[in-house]
Each structure stands twice: as C-alpha cells, then as structure tokens.
Coordinates of C-alpha atoms and ligand atoms in Angstrom, one line a residue:
X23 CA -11.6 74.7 42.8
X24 CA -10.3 71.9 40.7
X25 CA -7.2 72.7 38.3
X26 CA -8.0 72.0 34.8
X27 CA -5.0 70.7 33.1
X28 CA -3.8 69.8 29.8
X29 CA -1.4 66.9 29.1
X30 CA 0.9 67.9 26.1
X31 CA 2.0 64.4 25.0
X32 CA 1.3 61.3 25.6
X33 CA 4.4 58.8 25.4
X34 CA 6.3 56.5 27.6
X35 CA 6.5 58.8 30.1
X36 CA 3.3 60.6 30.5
X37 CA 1.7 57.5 31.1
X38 CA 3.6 57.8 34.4
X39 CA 2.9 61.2 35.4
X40 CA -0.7 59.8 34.9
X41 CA -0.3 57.9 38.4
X42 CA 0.0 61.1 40.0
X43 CA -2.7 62.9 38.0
X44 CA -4.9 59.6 39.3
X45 CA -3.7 60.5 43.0
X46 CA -5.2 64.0 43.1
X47 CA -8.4 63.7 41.5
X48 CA -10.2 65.8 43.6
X49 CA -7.9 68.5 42.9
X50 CA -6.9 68.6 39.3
X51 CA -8.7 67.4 36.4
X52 CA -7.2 66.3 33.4
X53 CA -9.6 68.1 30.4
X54 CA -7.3 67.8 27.4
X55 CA -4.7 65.4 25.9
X56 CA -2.5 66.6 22.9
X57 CA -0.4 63.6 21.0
X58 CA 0.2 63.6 17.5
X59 CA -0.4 60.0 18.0
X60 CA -4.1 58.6 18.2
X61 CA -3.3 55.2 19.5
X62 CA -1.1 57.7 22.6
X63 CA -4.4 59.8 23.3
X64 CA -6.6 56.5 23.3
X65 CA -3.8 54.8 26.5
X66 CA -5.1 58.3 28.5
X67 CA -8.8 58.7 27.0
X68 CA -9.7 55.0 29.0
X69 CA -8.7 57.2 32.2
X70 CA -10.1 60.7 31.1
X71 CA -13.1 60.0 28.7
X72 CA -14.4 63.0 29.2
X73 CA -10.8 64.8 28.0
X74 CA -10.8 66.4 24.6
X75 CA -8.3 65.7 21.9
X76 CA -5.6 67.7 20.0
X77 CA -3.1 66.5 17.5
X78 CA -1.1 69.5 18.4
X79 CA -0.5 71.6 21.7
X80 CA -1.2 75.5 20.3
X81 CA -4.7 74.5 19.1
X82 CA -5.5 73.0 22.4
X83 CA -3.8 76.7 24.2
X84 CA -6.2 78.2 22.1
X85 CA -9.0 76.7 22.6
X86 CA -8.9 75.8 26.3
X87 CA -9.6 77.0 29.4
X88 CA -7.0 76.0 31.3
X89 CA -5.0 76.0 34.6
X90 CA -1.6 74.2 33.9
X91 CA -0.3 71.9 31.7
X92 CA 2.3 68.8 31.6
X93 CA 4.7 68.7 29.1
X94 CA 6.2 65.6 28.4
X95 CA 7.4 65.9 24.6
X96 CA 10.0 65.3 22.6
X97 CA 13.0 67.4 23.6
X98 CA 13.4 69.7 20.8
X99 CA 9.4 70.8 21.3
X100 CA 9.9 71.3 24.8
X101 CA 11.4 75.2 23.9
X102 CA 8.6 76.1 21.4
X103 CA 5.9 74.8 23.6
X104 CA 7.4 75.9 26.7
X105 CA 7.1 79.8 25.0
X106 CA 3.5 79.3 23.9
X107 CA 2.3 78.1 27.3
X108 CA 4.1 80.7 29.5
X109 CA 2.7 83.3 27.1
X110 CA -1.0 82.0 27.9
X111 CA -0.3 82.7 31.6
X112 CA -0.4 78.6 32.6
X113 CA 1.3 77.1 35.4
X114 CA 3.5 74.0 34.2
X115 CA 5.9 71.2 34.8
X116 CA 8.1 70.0 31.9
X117 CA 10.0 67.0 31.9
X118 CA 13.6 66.9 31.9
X119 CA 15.8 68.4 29.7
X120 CA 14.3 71.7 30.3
X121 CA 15.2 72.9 26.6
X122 CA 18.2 71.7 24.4
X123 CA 20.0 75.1 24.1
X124 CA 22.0 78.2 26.9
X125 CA 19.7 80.1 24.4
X126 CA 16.3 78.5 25.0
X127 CA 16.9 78.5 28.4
X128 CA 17.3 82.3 28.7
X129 CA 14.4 82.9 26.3
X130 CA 12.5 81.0 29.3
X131 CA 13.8 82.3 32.0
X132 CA 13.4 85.9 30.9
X133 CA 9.7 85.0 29.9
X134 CA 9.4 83.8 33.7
X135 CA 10.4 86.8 35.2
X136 CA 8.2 88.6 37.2
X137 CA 5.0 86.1 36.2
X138 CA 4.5 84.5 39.5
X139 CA 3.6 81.2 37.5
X140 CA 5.0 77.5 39.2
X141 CA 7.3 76.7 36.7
X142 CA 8.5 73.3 37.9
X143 CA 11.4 70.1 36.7
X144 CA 10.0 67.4 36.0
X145 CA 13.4 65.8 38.2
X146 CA 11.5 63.0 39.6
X147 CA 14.7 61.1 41.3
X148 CA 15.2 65.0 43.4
X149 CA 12.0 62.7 45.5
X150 CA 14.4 59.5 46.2
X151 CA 13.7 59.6 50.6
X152 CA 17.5 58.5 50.6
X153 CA 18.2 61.4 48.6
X154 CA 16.1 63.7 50.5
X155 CA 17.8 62.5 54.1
X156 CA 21.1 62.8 52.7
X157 CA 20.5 66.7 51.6
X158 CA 18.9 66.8 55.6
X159 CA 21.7 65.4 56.8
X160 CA 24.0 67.7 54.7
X161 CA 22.5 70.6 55.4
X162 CA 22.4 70.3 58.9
X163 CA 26.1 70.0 59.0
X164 CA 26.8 66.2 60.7
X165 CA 29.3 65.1 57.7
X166 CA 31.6 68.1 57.9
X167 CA 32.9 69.8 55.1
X168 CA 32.3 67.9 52.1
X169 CA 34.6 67.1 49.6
X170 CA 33.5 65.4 46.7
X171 CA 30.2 63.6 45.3
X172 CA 29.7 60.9 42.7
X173 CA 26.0 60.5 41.2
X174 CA 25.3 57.9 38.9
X175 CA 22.7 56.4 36.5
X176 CA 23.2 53.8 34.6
X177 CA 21.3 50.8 32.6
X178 CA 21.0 49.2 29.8
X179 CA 18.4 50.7 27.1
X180 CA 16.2 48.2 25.9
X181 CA 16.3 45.8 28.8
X182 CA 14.2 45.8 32.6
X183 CA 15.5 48.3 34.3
X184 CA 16.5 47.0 37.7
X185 CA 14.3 48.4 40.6
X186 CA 11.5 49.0 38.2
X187 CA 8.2 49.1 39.8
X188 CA 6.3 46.0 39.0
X189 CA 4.9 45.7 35.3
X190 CA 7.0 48.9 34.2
X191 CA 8.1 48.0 30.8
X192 CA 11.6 49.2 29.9
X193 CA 12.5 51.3 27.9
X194 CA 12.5 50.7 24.1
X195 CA 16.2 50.6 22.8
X196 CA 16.9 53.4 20.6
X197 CA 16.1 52.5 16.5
X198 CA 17.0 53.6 13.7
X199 CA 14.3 56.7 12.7
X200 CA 13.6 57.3 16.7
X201 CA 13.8 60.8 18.0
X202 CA 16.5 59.5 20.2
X203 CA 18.6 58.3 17.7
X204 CA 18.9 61.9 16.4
X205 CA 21.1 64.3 18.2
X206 CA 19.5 67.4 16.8
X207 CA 16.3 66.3 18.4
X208 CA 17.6 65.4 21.4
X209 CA 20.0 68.3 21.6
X210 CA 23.0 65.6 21.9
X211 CA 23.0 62.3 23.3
X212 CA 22.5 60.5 27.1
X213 CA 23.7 63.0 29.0
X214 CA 21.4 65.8 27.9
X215 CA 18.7 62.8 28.4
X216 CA 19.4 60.4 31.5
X217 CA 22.2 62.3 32.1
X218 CA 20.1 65.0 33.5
X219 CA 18.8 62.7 36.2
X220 CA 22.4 62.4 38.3
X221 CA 23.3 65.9 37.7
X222 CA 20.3 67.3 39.3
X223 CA 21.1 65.0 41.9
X224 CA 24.6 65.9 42.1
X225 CA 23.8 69.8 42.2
X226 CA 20.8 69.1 44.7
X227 CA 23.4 67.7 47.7
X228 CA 26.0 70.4 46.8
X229 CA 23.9 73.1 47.2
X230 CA 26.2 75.1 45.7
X231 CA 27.1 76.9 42.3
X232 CA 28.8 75.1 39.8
X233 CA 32.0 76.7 38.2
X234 CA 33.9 74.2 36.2
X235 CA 33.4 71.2 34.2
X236 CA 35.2 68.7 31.7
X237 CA 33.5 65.7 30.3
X238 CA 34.1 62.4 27.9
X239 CA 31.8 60.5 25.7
X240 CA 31.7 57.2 24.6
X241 CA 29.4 55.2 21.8
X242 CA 28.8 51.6 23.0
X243 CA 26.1 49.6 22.9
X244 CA 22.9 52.0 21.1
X245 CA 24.7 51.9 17.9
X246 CA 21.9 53.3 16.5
X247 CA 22.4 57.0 18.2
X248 CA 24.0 59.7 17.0
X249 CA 25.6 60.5 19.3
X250 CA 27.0 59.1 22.9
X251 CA 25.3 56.6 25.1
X252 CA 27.5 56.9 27.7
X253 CA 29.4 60.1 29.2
X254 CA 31.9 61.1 32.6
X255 CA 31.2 64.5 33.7
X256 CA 33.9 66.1 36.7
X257 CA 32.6 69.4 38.3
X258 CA 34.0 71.9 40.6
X259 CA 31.8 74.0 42.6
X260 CA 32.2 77.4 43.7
X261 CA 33.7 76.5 46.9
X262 CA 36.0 73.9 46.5
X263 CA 33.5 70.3 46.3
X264 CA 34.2 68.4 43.3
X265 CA 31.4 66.4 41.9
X266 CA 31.6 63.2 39.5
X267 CA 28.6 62.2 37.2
X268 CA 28.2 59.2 35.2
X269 CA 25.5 58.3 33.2
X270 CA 25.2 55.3 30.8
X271 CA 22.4 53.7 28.4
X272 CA 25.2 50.8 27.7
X273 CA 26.0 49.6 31.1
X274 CA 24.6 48.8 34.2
X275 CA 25.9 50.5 37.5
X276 CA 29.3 49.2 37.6
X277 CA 29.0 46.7 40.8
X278 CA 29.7 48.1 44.0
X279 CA 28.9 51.3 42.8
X280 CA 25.7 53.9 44.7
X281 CA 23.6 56.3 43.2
X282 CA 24.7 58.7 44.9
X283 CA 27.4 59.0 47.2
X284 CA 29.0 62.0 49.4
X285 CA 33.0 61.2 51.1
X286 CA 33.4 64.3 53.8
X287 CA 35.5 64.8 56.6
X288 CA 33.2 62.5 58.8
X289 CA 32.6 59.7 56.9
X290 CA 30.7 58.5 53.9
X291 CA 26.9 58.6 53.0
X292 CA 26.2 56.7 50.2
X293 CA 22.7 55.0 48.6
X294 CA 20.1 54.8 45.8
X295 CA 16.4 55.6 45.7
X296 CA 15.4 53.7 49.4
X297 CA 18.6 52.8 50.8
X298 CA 21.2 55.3 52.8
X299 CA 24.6 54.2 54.1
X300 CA 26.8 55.8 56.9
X301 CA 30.0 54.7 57.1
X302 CA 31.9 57.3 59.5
X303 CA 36.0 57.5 58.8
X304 CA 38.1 54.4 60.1
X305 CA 34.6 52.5 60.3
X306 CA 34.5 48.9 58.5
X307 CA 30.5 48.7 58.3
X308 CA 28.1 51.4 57.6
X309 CA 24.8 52.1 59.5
X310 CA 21.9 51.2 56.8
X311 CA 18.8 52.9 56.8
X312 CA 15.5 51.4 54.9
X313 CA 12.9 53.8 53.4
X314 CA 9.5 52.8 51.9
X315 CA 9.8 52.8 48.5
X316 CA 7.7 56.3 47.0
X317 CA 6.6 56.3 43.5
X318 CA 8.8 59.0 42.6
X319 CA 6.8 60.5 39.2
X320 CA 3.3 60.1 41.4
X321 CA 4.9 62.1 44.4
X322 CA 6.7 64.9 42.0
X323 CA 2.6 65.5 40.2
X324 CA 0.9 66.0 43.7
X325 CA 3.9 68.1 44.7
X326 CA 3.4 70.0 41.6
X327 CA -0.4 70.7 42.4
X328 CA 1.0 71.6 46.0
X329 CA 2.8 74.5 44.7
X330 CA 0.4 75.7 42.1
X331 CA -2.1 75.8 45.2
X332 CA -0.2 77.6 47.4
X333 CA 1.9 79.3 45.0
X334 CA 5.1 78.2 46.8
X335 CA 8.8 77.2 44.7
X336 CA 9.5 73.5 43.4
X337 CA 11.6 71.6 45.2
X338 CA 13.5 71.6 41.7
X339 CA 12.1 75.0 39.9
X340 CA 12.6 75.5 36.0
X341 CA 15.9 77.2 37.5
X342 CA 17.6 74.0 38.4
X343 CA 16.7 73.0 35.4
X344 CA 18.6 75.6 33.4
X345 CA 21.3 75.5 36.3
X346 CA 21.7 71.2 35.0
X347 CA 21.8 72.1 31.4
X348 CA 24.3 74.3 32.1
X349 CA 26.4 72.2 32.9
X350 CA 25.6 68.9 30.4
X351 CA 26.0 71.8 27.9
X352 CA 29.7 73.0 29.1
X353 CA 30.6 68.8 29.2
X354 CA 29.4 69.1 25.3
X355 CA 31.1 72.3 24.8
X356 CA 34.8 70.7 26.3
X357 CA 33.9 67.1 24.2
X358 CA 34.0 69.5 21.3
X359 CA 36.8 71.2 21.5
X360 CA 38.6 68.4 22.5
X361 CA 40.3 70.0 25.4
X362 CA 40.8 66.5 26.7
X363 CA 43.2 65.2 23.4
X364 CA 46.5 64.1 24.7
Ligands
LIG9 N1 11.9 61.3 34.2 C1 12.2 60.2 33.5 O1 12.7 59.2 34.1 C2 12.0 60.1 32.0 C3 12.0 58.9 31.4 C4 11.8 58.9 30.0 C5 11.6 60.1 29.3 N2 11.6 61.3 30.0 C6 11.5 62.5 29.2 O2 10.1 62.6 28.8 C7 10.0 63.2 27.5 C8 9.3 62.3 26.5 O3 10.0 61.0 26.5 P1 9.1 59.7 26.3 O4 10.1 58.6 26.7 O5 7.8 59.8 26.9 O6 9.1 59.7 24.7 P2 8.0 59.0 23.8 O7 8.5 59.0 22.4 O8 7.5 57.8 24.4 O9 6.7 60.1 23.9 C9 6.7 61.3 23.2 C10 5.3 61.6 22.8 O10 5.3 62.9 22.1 C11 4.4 62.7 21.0 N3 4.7 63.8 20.0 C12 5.8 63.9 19.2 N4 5.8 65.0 18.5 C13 4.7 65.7 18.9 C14 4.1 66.9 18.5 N5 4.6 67.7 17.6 N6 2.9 67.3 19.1 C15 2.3 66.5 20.0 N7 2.8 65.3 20.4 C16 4.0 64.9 19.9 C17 4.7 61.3 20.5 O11 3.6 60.9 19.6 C18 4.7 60.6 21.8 O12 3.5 60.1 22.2 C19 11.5 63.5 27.1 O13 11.7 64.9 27.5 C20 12.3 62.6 28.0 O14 13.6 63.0 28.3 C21 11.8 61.3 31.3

C-alpha cells in the first residue's frame, strides 16, 4: 500500500526532497502540501495536482489521513511541528537542525520513546559513497587506531556552489528581513545551519561519543546575519579521537583542503562527496578512488520510505540529530562564555 505523505513547507529545499519523492512514486504519494506561501505550493502543485493545500501544518494533521510527513521549515517551526506530528502517530524526516534548543530536543526524544515511529535526519551528505567507504573502511579496522578527523563545509552564500548538480541555483545570500538573518529563528548562526552538515559527518566516522568541545565564531562576509557566518569547532571523543569542524557561508574550502579527512596510524583517507584518497604513512601519492556521483537528497527520501516500510533505524535517526546539536550547542555555549579570551 502506497504511503500518503504530507510535505510541510515548500522552500529551497523541499523542492529537492521532491526528486526523491518523484523516485518512489509507486510507493509514496505526496497528498498534501503546507507553505504559508502560495507561489511555494504552486512550484509542487505542477508535480502533485491532485495534492491539497494548507497555509499551515496543524490544519493539514487535522484534516488528513496521513502516513508520514517531511518537514522542511524554518528552524524555529521545526520543534512545534515536530510535537504536533509525533502526537498524530506519523512517521517523519525533518531536515537539519533537528530543533534549535538541548530543551526541544528532549521534549522530542521523550515523545519518541517507546512509539516505534521512523524518526529520521534529514543529513543528506551522511549518503556521500566516499563517506560511506571511509566509515567501511573504518569500521573494519584497516587505518588502525585513529587519531583525529577534520570535516569541512564551506562556500560562499549567494554564489554557485561548486559541485552543484546541473541547473541547481545557489543559494540566496542572506537579506536583511530573512529568517536567516535572525538568530532567534535560526537558533544562532552557520553552524547550527551548514554547520550541522560536517558535524554529522564528523560524528558519523568516529563512531563514538562526543565529550568535549570548544568553538570560535567569526562575522565576515553575510553582513546581514546576526550572528556568525563562519565558525571552528575542536572535539574530543570519549576515547581519545579528536575531531576538527569548520564550516563557512564566507569562504570557499580553503585550497588543498577535503571534506572530510581521517590521519590514523596507517595512513590518511581523505575526500569529498565522490572522491576517496589513501595515502598510507611515508607514501608520497595516494590511491584515488572514483564513485558515481548519487543525488544525495533523492537517495536520503527512498531511504526514508525504506525504513518506514520495513520499520528498520535511519542511517542517521532523529538521535544523531540531537547527538549534532549537542555539540553545535556546547560550541555556542563556550563562544558565550568566552572561555577562549586571552
Ligand atoms: N540539507 C541541506 O543541504 C539544506 C539546504 C538548505 C536548507 N536546509 C534546511 O531546510 C530547512 C528550510 O530551508 P530552506 O532553504 O528550504 O528555506 P526557505 O526559506 O527556502 O523555505 C522555507 C519555507 O517554509 C515556509 N514557511 C515559513 N513559515 C511557515 C509556516 N509557519 N508554515 C508553513 N510554511 C512556512 C516558507 O514560505 C518557505 O516556503 C531549514 O531547516 C534548513 O536548515 C537544508
């Protein structure tokens, strides 16, 4: 039987979870679109005319019969809506940051408990194939003991993303009256926003419980924000690895520099979304290996259908997702108290 699901927004971003939506037709049918927006609805009503429209997300819970939904709002909605949906026994995938708040995301969590609804990250890069090898490779024990990992995203708000896929607009800068541009909407700055994308990374090739972290800000180039558009995260895990995020919307990837990259006792594995490097200790040259190139957003909405289906965990649950805001919230937390003033 087909899932009947209910987007709840509309935006940038949703527009992309619609190429996975597209991908399992025959399992899932989109049969209601909330936006406050009309023109947002109208983008999805030319793939879903048959969907029915809501200007907001509990009169659409109340009124329809529904599976699961996708949540793809503003941050400071995604708490509120989060409770209202789990409360109507729906399955659902919210898009990253979980919630803004420690407190939101134990509100959450305790309404999760003992519901065996899928509860899923929307933590699209966690589907990068280099990503994926590396954590093989990790896990299967051929680097050693590993000592420290540096994730990183960053780019330049505003302008084309490199390695967008073809036709993929970038993303707006931030303005003056955008949600971005105000922190208590976005529950802080980048971090709690792309931020969130190298620290699930990060935490995914660990593997292990984070313990410890300091953090700096900086305001750069999205003048506009209130707060920072760029931010340096260190972490300590429970059993020694230390961890290094940076995340920027005011620089690119500083040249040279890897999405992700692992130094252990055998050598270095380092990449981005397609690419993996292996450059062993004392070797010059790395081994390269090529992946295709996935459609990380498509492949994280038919995963997402996979586990409502067969009632299996996310690859990254609503757990991880409280697990990364733990952390970007401890980096605010030390920014704050300026632990870091000399
Ligand atoms: N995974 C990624 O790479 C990625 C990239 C961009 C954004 N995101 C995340 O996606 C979410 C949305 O970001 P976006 O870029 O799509 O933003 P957006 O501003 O483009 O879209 C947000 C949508 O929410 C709608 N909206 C606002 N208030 C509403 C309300 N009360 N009820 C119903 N609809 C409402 C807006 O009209 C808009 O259509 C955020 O959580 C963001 O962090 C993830």
């Amino acid at each position: 039987m087909s899932l009947r699901v209910g987007m709840i927004a509309c935006g940038g971003i949703a527009r992309h979870h619609w190429r996975g939506w597209s991908q399992v037709a025959d399992r899932a049918e989109v049969v209601a679109l909330v936006d406050v927006s009309a023109e947002n609805r109208a983008w999805f009503k030319q793939h879903v005319p048959k969907a029915t429209e809501y200007d907001d997300y509990n009169g659409m819970l109340a009124k329809e019969k529904l599976d699961a939904v996708d949540i793809s709002l503003p941050h400071h909605l995604h708490h509120p809506c989060l409770m209202s949906v789990i409360k109507k026994g729906l399955h659902w995938i919210c898009e990253k940051p979980l919630c803004m708040s420690l407190d939101e995301a134990a509100d959450i969590d305790q309404a999760m408990s003992g519901s065996k609804l899928v509860g899923m990250s929307a933590h699209n890069q966690a589907f990068f194939p280099a990503l994926l090898e590396a954590k093989r490779l990790i896990s299967e024990g051929q680097l050693g003991e590993i000592y420290t990992i540096i994730s990183e995203d960053c780019f330049i708000m505003g302008l084309p993303r490199p390695g967008a896929l073809p036709g993929e607009a970038p993303w707006s800068a931030v303005e003056p009256g955008m949600w971005r541009a105000d922190a208590a909407k976005m529950g802080g700055g980048e971090l709690i926003d792309t931020g969130y994308h190298p620290t699930y990374r990060l935490l995914f090739l660990a593997g292990r419980e984070p313990v410890r972290v300091a953090a700096i800000t900086g305001k750069y180039r999205q003048k506009h924000m209130q707060a920072e558009d760029t931010a340096t995260v260190l972490i300590e895990f429970d059993n020694g690895i230390t961890g290094m995020v940076r995340t920027s919307w005011a620089l690119e990837l500083p040249a040279g520099h890897h999405s992700f990259h692992v130094v252990a006792e055998r050598g270095e594995l380092y990449g981005s979304a397609n690419e993996l490097c292996w450059k062993p200790v004392r070797f010059n040259e790395p081994a390269k290996m090529a992946f295709d190139e996935v459609d990380t957003f498509e492949k994280e909405i038919v995963h997402f259908v996979d586990c409502v289906e067969q009632g299996i965990e996310p690859l990254q649950s609503y757990k991880d997702g409280i697990r990364v805001l733990q952390v970007i919230r401890k980096s605010y937390d030390f920014v704050d108290e300026g632990k870091a003033n000399i």
